[in-house]
GROMACS .gro file of C-alpha atoms in nm:
model
  326
    1UNK     CA    1   0.102  -0.535   1.127
    2UNK     CA    2   0.186  -0.509   1.494
    3UNK     CA    3   0.535  -0.535   1.637
    4UNK     CA    4   0.602  -0.821   1.879
    5UNK     CA    5   0.883  -0.894   2.124
    6UNK     CA    6   0.955  -1.253   2.224
    7UNK     CA    7   1.055  -1.356   2.579
    8UNK     CA    8   1.416  -1.398   2.468
    9UNK     CA    9   1.431  -1.034   2.352
   10UNK     CA   10   1.394  -1.095   1.979
   11UNK     CA   11   1.170  -0.847   1.800
   12UNK     CA   12   0.945  -0.937   1.507
   13UNK     CA   13   0.889  -0.682   1.233
   14UNK     CA   14   0.541  -0.539   1.201
   15UNK     CA   15   0.593  -0.279   0.925
   16UNK     CA   16   0.508  -0.366   0.565
   17UNK     CA   17   0.743  -0.291   0.275
   18UNK     CA   18   0.584  -0.221  -0.065
   19UNK     CA   19   0.740  -0.187  -0.409
   20UNK     CA   20   0.564  -0.005  -0.695
   21UNK     CA   21   0.690  -0.125  -1.032
   22UNK     CA   22   0.541   0.042  -1.335
   23UNK     CA   23   0.578   0.210  -1.670
   24UNK     CA   24   0.697   0.569  -1.696
   25UNK     CA   25   0.442   0.852  -1.649
   26UNK     CA   26   0.208   0.646  -1.425
   27UNK     CA   27   0.217   0.891  -1.130
   28UNK     CA   28   0.438   0.677  -0.905
   29UNK     CA   29   0.631   0.978  -0.779
   30UNK     CA   30   0.312   1.170  -0.716
   31UNK     CA   31   0.177   0.882  -0.509
   32UNK     CA   32   0.497   0.879  -0.299
   33UNK     CA   33   0.468   1.255  -0.248
   34UNK     CA   34   0.108   1.215  -0.133
   35UNK     CA   35   0.206   0.948   0.117
   36UNK     CA   36   0.477   1.180   0.247
   37UNK     CA   37   0.215   1.453   0.309
   38UNK     CA   38  -0.050   1.229   0.466
   39UNK     CA   39   0.164   0.998   0.682
   40UNK     CA   40   0.231   1.129   1.037
   41UNK     CA   41   0.605   1.056   1.001
   42UNK     CA   42   0.746   1.031   0.650
   43UNK     CA   43   1.065   1.112   0.459
   44UNK     CA   44   1.092   1.131   0.081
   45UNK     CA   45   1.420   1.058  -0.094
   46UNK     CA   46   1.542   0.967  -0.441
   47UNK     CA   47   1.743   0.652  -0.503
   48UNK     CA   48   1.978   0.815  -0.752
   49UNK     CA   49   2.083   1.089  -0.507
   50UNK     CA   50   2.093   0.868  -0.195
   51UNK     CA   51   2.392   0.681  -0.061
   52UNK     CA   52   2.422   0.408   0.198
   53UNK     CA   53   2.524   0.657   0.467
   54UNK     CA   54   2.242   0.892   0.376
   55UNK     CA   55   1.984   0.617   0.413
   56UNK     CA   56   2.121   0.447   0.724
   57UNK     CA   57   2.371   0.640   0.940
   58UNK     CA   58   2.719   0.786   0.928
   59UNK     CA   59   3.000   0.880   1.164
   60UNK     CA   60   3.140   1.230   1.117
   61UNK     CA   61   3.412   1.425   1.298
   62UNK     CA   62   3.349   1.762   1.456
   63UNK     CA   63   3.590   2.022   1.321
   64UNK     CA   64   3.607   2.228   1.639
   65UNK     CA   65   3.641   1.952   1.904
   66UNK     CA   66   3.776   1.667   1.692
   67UNK     CA   67   3.527   1.419   1.841
   68UNK     CA   68   3.327   1.167   1.642
   69UNK     CA   69   2.950   1.166   1.654
   70UNK     CA   70   2.666   0.980   1.484
   71UNK     CA   71   2.438   1.128   1.224
   72UNK     CA   72   2.119   0.938   1.146
   73UNK     CA   73   2.003   0.886   0.792
   74UNK     CA   74   1.657   0.881   0.638
   75UNK     CA   75   1.557   0.542   0.780
   76UNK     CA   76   1.664   0.642   1.132
   77UNK     CA   77   1.489   0.977   1.119
   78UNK     CA   78   1.166   0.812   0.995
   79UNK     CA   79   1.153   0.570   1.290
   80UNK     CA   80   0.788   0.482   1.342
   81UNK     CA   81   0.684   0.615   1.001
   82UNK     CA   82   0.736   0.563   0.629
   83UNK     CA   83   1.040   0.609   0.403
   84UNK     CA   84   0.947   0.684   0.040
   85UNK     CA   85   1.232   0.595  -0.197
   86UNK     CA   86   1.181   0.701  -0.557
   87UNK     CA   87   1.387   0.560  -0.847
   88UNK     CA   88   1.474   0.257  -0.639
   89UNK     CA   89   1.614   0.073  -0.941
   90UNK     CA   90   1.869   0.354  -1.004
   91UNK     CA   91   2.043   0.294  -0.670
   92UNK     CA   92   2.383   0.132  -0.665
   93UNK     CA   93   2.398  -0.230  -0.557
   94UNK     CA   94   2.620  -0.156  -0.256
   95UNK     CA   95   2.372   0.108  -0.138
   96UNK     CA   96   2.082  -0.139  -0.161
   97UNK     CA   97   2.280  -0.397   0.036
   98UNK     CA   98   2.325  -0.145   0.317
   99UNK     CA   99   1.952  -0.134   0.387
  100UNK     CA  100   1.907  -0.515   0.412
  101UNK     CA  101   1.938  -0.506   0.789
  102UNK     CA  102   1.707  -0.207   0.824
  103UNK     CA  103   1.434  -0.366   0.611
  104UNK     CA  104   1.425  -0.698   0.798
  105UNK     CA  105   1.569  -0.657   1.152
  106UNK     CA  106   1.474  -0.286   1.161
  107UNK     CA  107   1.806  -0.194   1.319
  108UNK     CA  108   2.122  -0.029   1.186
  109UNK     CA  109   2.457  -0.139   1.326
  110UNK     CA  110   2.746   0.107   1.320
  111UNK     CA  111   3.110   0.021   1.384
  112UNK     CA  112   3.329   0.304   1.259
  113UNK     CA  113   3.609   0.517   1.406
  114UNK     CA  114   3.579   0.351   1.745
  115UNK     CA  115   3.203   0.415   1.760
  116UNK     CA  116   2.986   0.108   1.801
  117UNK     CA  117   2.611   0.160   1.818
  118UNK     CA  118   2.282   0.010   1.712
  119UNK     CA  119   2.008   0.245   1.599
  120UNK     CA  120   1.638   0.173   1.556
  121UNK     CA  121   1.491   0.189   1.206
  122UNK     CA  122   1.133   0.071   1.268
  123UNK     CA  123   0.997   0.208   0.946
  124UNK     CA  124   0.804   0.093   0.641
  125UNK     CA  125   0.967   0.122   0.299
  126UNK     CA  126   0.758   0.243   0.005
  127UNK     CA  127   0.973   0.223  -0.307
  128UNK     CA  128   0.904   0.299  -0.674
  129UNK     CA  129   1.100   0.158  -0.966
  130UNK     CA  130   1.087   0.126  -1.344
  131UNK     CA  131   1.118  -0.201  -1.541
  132UNK     CA  132   1.443  -0.303  -1.703
  133UNK     CA  133   1.352  -0.222  -2.065
  134UNK     CA  134   1.151   0.090  -1.984
  135UNK     CA  135   0.811  -0.080  -2.013
  136UNK     CA  136   0.676  -0.383  -1.830
  137UNK     CA  137   0.677  -0.704  -2.035
  138UNK     CA  138   0.366  -0.902  -1.941
  139UNK     CA  139   0.503  -1.221  -2.094
  140UNK     CA  140   0.787  -1.239  -1.841
  141UNK     CA  141   0.792  -1.279  -1.465
  142UNK     CA  142   0.845  -1.000  -1.216
  143UNK     CA  143   1.205  -1.106  -1.148
  144UNK     CA  144   1.286  -1.076  -1.520
  145UNK     CA  145   1.136  -0.727  -1.539
  146UNK     CA  146   1.338  -0.573  -1.257
  147UNK     CA  147   1.712  -0.557  -1.206
  148UNK     CA  148   1.735  -0.646  -0.837
  149UNK     CA  149   1.881  -0.930  -0.639
  150UNK     CA  150   1.673  -1.200  -0.472
  151UNK     CA  151   1.757  -1.091  -0.113
  152UNK     CA  152   1.622  -0.741  -0.161
  153UNK     CA  153   1.310  -0.870  -0.341
  154UNK     CA  154   1.231  -1.115  -0.063
  155UNK     CA  155   1.226  -0.825   0.189
  156UNK     CA  156   0.929  -0.662   0.017
  157UNK     CA  157   0.591  -0.785   0.128
  158UNK     CA  158   0.387  -0.664  -0.168
  159UNK     CA  159   0.451  -0.572  -0.532
  160UNK     CA  160   0.211  -0.356  -0.729
  161UNK     CA  161   0.245  -0.352  -1.108
  162UNK     CA  162   0.129  -0.030  -1.277
  163UNK     CA  163   0.075  -0.061  -1.652
  164UNK     CA  164   0.025   0.216  -1.904
  165UNK     CA  165  -0.221   0.051  -2.144
  166UNK     CA  166  -0.405   0.218  -2.427
  167UNK     CA  167  -0.775   0.262  -2.353
  168UNK     CA  168  -0.992   0.516  -2.529
  169UNK     CA  169  -1.216   0.597  -2.236
  170UNK     CA  170  -0.943   0.631  -1.973
  171UNK     CA  171  -0.717   0.824  -2.210
  172UNK     CA  172  -0.997   1.071  -2.285
  173UNK     CA  173  -1.081   1.123  -1.918
  174UNK     CA  174  -0.716   1.166  -1.825
  175UNK     CA  175  -0.654   1.416  -2.106
  176UNK     CA  176  -0.969   1.612  -2.014
  177UNK     CA  177  -0.860   1.628  -1.648
  178UNK     CA  178  -0.506   1.749  -1.732
  179UNK     CA  179  -0.629   2.009  -1.982
  180UNK     CA  180  -0.888   2.134  -1.734
  181UNK     CA  181  -0.625   2.156  -1.462
  182UNK     CA  182  -0.405   2.377  -1.684
  183UNK     CA  183  -0.707   2.583  -1.789
  184UNK     CA  184  -0.837   2.651  -1.438
  185UNK     CA  185  -0.619   2.525  -1.149
  186UNK     CA  186  -0.892   2.603  -0.894
  187UNK     CA  187  -1.115   2.326  -1.030
  188UNK     CA  188  -0.837   2.063  -1.034
  189UNK     CA  189  -0.922   1.915  -0.695
  190UNK     CA  190  -1.243   1.720  -0.673
  191UNK     CA  191  -1.443   1.697  -0.353
  192UNK     CA  192  -1.358   1.386  -0.146
  193UNK     CA  193  -1.554   1.212   0.127
  194UNK     CA  194  -1.281   1.290   0.382
  195UNK     CA  195  -0.995   1.533   0.424
  196UNK     CA  196  -0.627   1.469   0.481
  197UNK     CA  197  -0.663   1.560   0.848
  198UNK     CA  198  -0.939   1.301   0.894
  199UNK     CA  199  -0.727   1.038   0.716
  200UNK     CA  200  -0.436   1.112   0.948
  201UNK     CA  201  -0.659   1.070   1.256
  202UNK     CA  202  -0.794   0.743   1.118
  203UNK     CA  203  -0.439   0.611   1.062
  204UNK     CA  204  -0.328   0.714   1.412
  205UNK     CA  205  -0.627   0.542   1.572
  206UNK     CA  206  -0.591   0.225   1.362
  207UNK     CA  207  -0.226   0.190   1.463
  208UNK     CA  208  -0.320   0.183   1.829
  209UNK     CA  209  -0.512  -0.144   1.784
  210UNK     CA  210  -0.347  -0.478   1.859
  211UNK     CA  211  -0.551  -0.744   1.676
  212UNK     CA  212  -0.523  -1.099   1.808
  213UNK     CA  213  -0.502  -1.410   1.594
  214UNK     CA  214  -0.791  -1.654   1.628
  215UNK     CA  215  -0.757  -2.033   1.601
  216UNK     CA  216  -0.947  -2.044   1.268
  217UNK     CA  217  -0.722  -1.774   1.121
  218UNK     CA  218  -0.407  -1.951   1.244
  219UNK     CA  219  -0.512  -2.280   1.081
  220UNK     CA  220  -0.601  -2.098   0.757
  221UNK     CA  221  -0.261  -1.926   0.754
  222UNK     CA  222  -0.088  -2.262   0.787
  223UNK     CA  223  -0.282  -2.413   0.497
  224UNK     CA  224  -0.227  -2.106   0.275
  225UNK     CA  225   0.148  -2.115   0.334
  226UNK     CA  226   0.154  -2.487   0.252
  227UNK     CA  227  -0.026  -2.415  -0.079
  228UNK     CA  228   0.232  -2.149  -0.167
  229UNK     CA  229   0.520  -2.384  -0.094
  230UNK     CA  230   0.367  -2.666  -0.299
  231UNK     CA  231   0.296  -2.435  -0.591
  232UNK     CA  232   0.653  -2.306  -0.575
  233UNK     CA  233   0.792  -2.661  -0.586
  234UNK     CA  234   0.579  -2.751  -0.890
  235UNK     CA  235   0.624  -2.436  -1.099
  236UNK     CA  236   0.926  -2.255  -0.960
  237UNK     CA  237   0.999  -2.087  -1.295
  238UNK     CA  238   0.681  -1.878  -1.275
  239UNK     CA  239   0.740  -1.730  -0.932
  240UNK     CA  240   0.924  -1.406  -0.872
  241UNK     CA  241   1.132  -1.564  -0.595
  242UNK     CA  242   1.147  -1.872  -0.377
  243UNK     CA  243   0.872  -1.901  -0.116
  244UNK     CA  244   1.030  -1.890   0.230
  245UNK     CA  245   0.925  -1.823   0.587
  246UNK     CA  246   0.942  -1.451   0.508
  247UNK     CA  247   0.631  -1.488   0.295
  248UNK     CA  248   0.453  -1.656   0.588
  249UNK     CA  249   0.543  -1.359   0.808
  250UNK     CA  250   0.426  -1.129   0.530
  251UNK     CA  251   0.085  -1.296   0.532
  252UNK     CA  252   0.064  -1.254   0.909
  253UNK     CA  253   0.153  -0.884   0.885
  254UNK     CA  254  -0.095  -0.827   0.603
  255UNK     CA  255  -0.372  -1.006   0.794
  256UNK     CA  256  -0.310  -0.790   1.098
  257UNK     CA  257  -0.298  -0.476   0.884
  258UNK     CA  258  -0.631  -0.563   0.722
  259UNK     CA  259  -0.781  -0.618   1.067
  260UNK     CA  260  -0.658  -0.272   1.167
  261UNK     CA  261  -0.806  -0.118   0.853
  262UNK     CA  262  -1.145  -0.260   0.948
  263UNK     CA  263  -1.087  -0.153   1.314
  264UNK     CA  264  -1.122  -0.512   1.430
  265UNK     CA  265  -0.978  -0.651   1.752
  266UNK     CA  266  -0.935  -0.998   1.599
  267UNK     CA  267  -0.778  -1.132   1.280
  268UNK     CA  268  -1.068  -1.302   1.103
  269UNK     CA  269  -1.049  -1.564   0.823
  270UNK     CA  270  -1.160  -1.309   0.561
  271UNK     CA  271  -0.855  -1.099   0.647
  272UNK     CA  272  -0.632  -1.402   0.594
  273UNK     CA  273  -0.795  -1.484   0.260
  274UNK     CA  274  -0.744  -1.127   0.138
  275UNK     CA  275  -0.380  -1.131   0.252
  276UNK     CA  276  -0.327  -1.465   0.073
  277UNK     CA  277  -0.479  -1.323  -0.244
  278UNK     CA  278  -0.259  -1.013  -0.233
  279UNK     CA  279   0.056  -1.213  -0.176
  280UNK     CA  280  -0.029  -1.466  -0.444
  281UNK     CA  281  -0.089  -1.196  -0.700
  282UNK     CA  282   0.244  -1.037  -0.609
  283UNK     CA  283   0.465  -1.344  -0.653
  284UNK     CA  284   0.305  -1.484  -0.970
  285UNK     CA  285   0.329  -1.317  -1.309
  286UNK     CA  286   0.039  -1.075  -1.341
  287UNK     CA  287  -0.074  -1.162  -1.691
  288UNK     CA  288   0.039  -1.362  -1.987
  289UNK     CA  289   0.093  -1.195  -2.320
  290UNK     CA  290  -0.212  -1.166  -2.546
  291UNK     CA  291  -0.222  -1.436  -2.815
  292UNK     CA  292  -0.402  -1.387  -3.145
  293UNK     CA  293  -0.572  -1.721  -3.211
  294UNK     CA  294  -0.619  -1.651  -3.582
  295UNK     CA  295  -0.248  -1.586  -3.638
  296UNK     CA  296  -0.153  -1.885  -3.426
  297UNK     CA  297  -0.391  -2.112  -3.625
  298UNK     CA  298  -0.250  -1.987  -3.956
  299UNK     CA  299   0.107  -2.056  -3.844
  300UNK     CA  300   0.021  -2.409  -3.732
  301UNK     CA  301  -0.182  -2.475  -4.048
  302UNK     CA  302   0.098  -2.354  -4.276
  303UNK     CA  303   0.358  -2.564  -4.095
  304UNK     CA  304   0.160  -2.885  -4.156
  305UNK     CA  305   0.035  -2.805  -4.512
  306UNK     CA  306   0.243  -2.963  -4.789
  307UNK     CA  307   0.314  -2.783  -5.119
  308UNK     CA  308   0.081  -2.851  -5.406
  309UNK     CA  309   0.175  -3.128  -5.643
  310UNK     CA  310   0.432  -3.282  -5.406
  311UNK     CA  311   0.266  -3.626  -5.393
  312UNK     CA  312   0.060  -3.603  -5.713
  313UNK     CA  313   0.329  -3.733  -5.943
  314UNK     CA  314   0.409  -4.041  -5.746
  315UNK     CA  315   0.064  -4.077  -5.590
  316UNK     CA  316  -0.237  -4.072  -5.823
  317UNK     CA  317  -0.031  -4.124  -6.137
  318UNK     CA  318   0.141  -4.422  -5.991
  319UNK     CA  319  -0.190  -4.570  -5.879
  320UNK     CA  320  -0.337  -4.526  -6.228
  321UNK     CA  321  -0.034  -4.695  -6.390
  322UNK     CA  322  -0.071  -4.986  -6.156
  323UNK     CA  323  -0.437  -5.028  -6.257
  324UNK     CA  324  -0.345  -5.015  -6.627
  325UNK     CA  325  -0.084  -5.286  -6.586
  326UNK     CA  326  -0.335  -5.509  -6.417
   0.00000   0.00000   0.00000
C-alpha cells in the first residue's frame, strides 16, 4: 500500500506484514533468503537468535567517552524495506511484544539512560513459523495451529499456509530436480522470463505509484468489511481472530498493492475483490479434515443396529402365543 499522513500529523501504515506458516522442509527459509536478495532494502534474521534490542533499538555506553548513544536494530536499519524473520514461533514472548509498536505504528520509542527518542521503522515484516505440533492440522483453525497471542496475529495482513502433502507427481518432480541439482549444479537454475535486476527495477517503479481510491471501490470495501463482521459474529469459533478495523485497513493496503502490481493509477473493484478473497482465505480455516464416507456410514449403521435375537424372544414368540390363546 501507500503511506498516508493526515492533517493532524497521524501517519497511516502502508506496508504489508505477511506470515508464512507451514510444515517443515517446505522451503520457507529459502523463500525468505530470496526476498532478501531481490528486495532493494532487506535484512534477514532468525527469531531464535534475535532479542528485542536486536530487532528494535538499544542504548549502549561508549567505553572511551562514557556517553550513551543509540544503536538501531534490524527494523530500524531496514527502514523503507523488508525484514525477514525466520523461526518466528521460536521467539520469546517478551521479544515479540517489543515489535508490536513497530509493526503497527512503524515507530520505535526509546526511553533509557536519559535518552528519549523515536525512531522510524517503516518496514514490512515477512515472517516464517512452524505449527505447534510440527505439522499443520487441517481440522483445526489457524489460531489453534500456532502458538502466538491475538495482538501479534492481528498485526499480520496475510497468512499463507504451506502444506507438505503426499502427491506422486509432485514428489517425483521434486526428487528429480534435487537429484539433478546434486549431479550437475550448472543445470540447477532454469531459464526465467526475467532476471533479478529486472524484478528489482519493476518493484522500484511500482512503489513510486500512488493509486487513488474510486467511489465504486470505496463502496465495495465498505460492503466487504460488513460481510466479514457479520460472518465473524455468526461463526466466531471458525475465525483465526476477531475482525476489527485493522482488517479493513488491511483490505485497503492490499487493494492499493494490487493496483501497484498492475501499474494502475486507480484502485479498481477487481483489486478490492481480490484483496477481499485473500483476506477471507487467511482468517478462515483453510480446509476441513478429509472424511471417509464409508467409514462414517458403517459407524452410524453399527450404532443403530440392534444385536440379533434381542427382540425375537418377546416379539414373534409372544405374538404367536397370543394367537394360540385366541
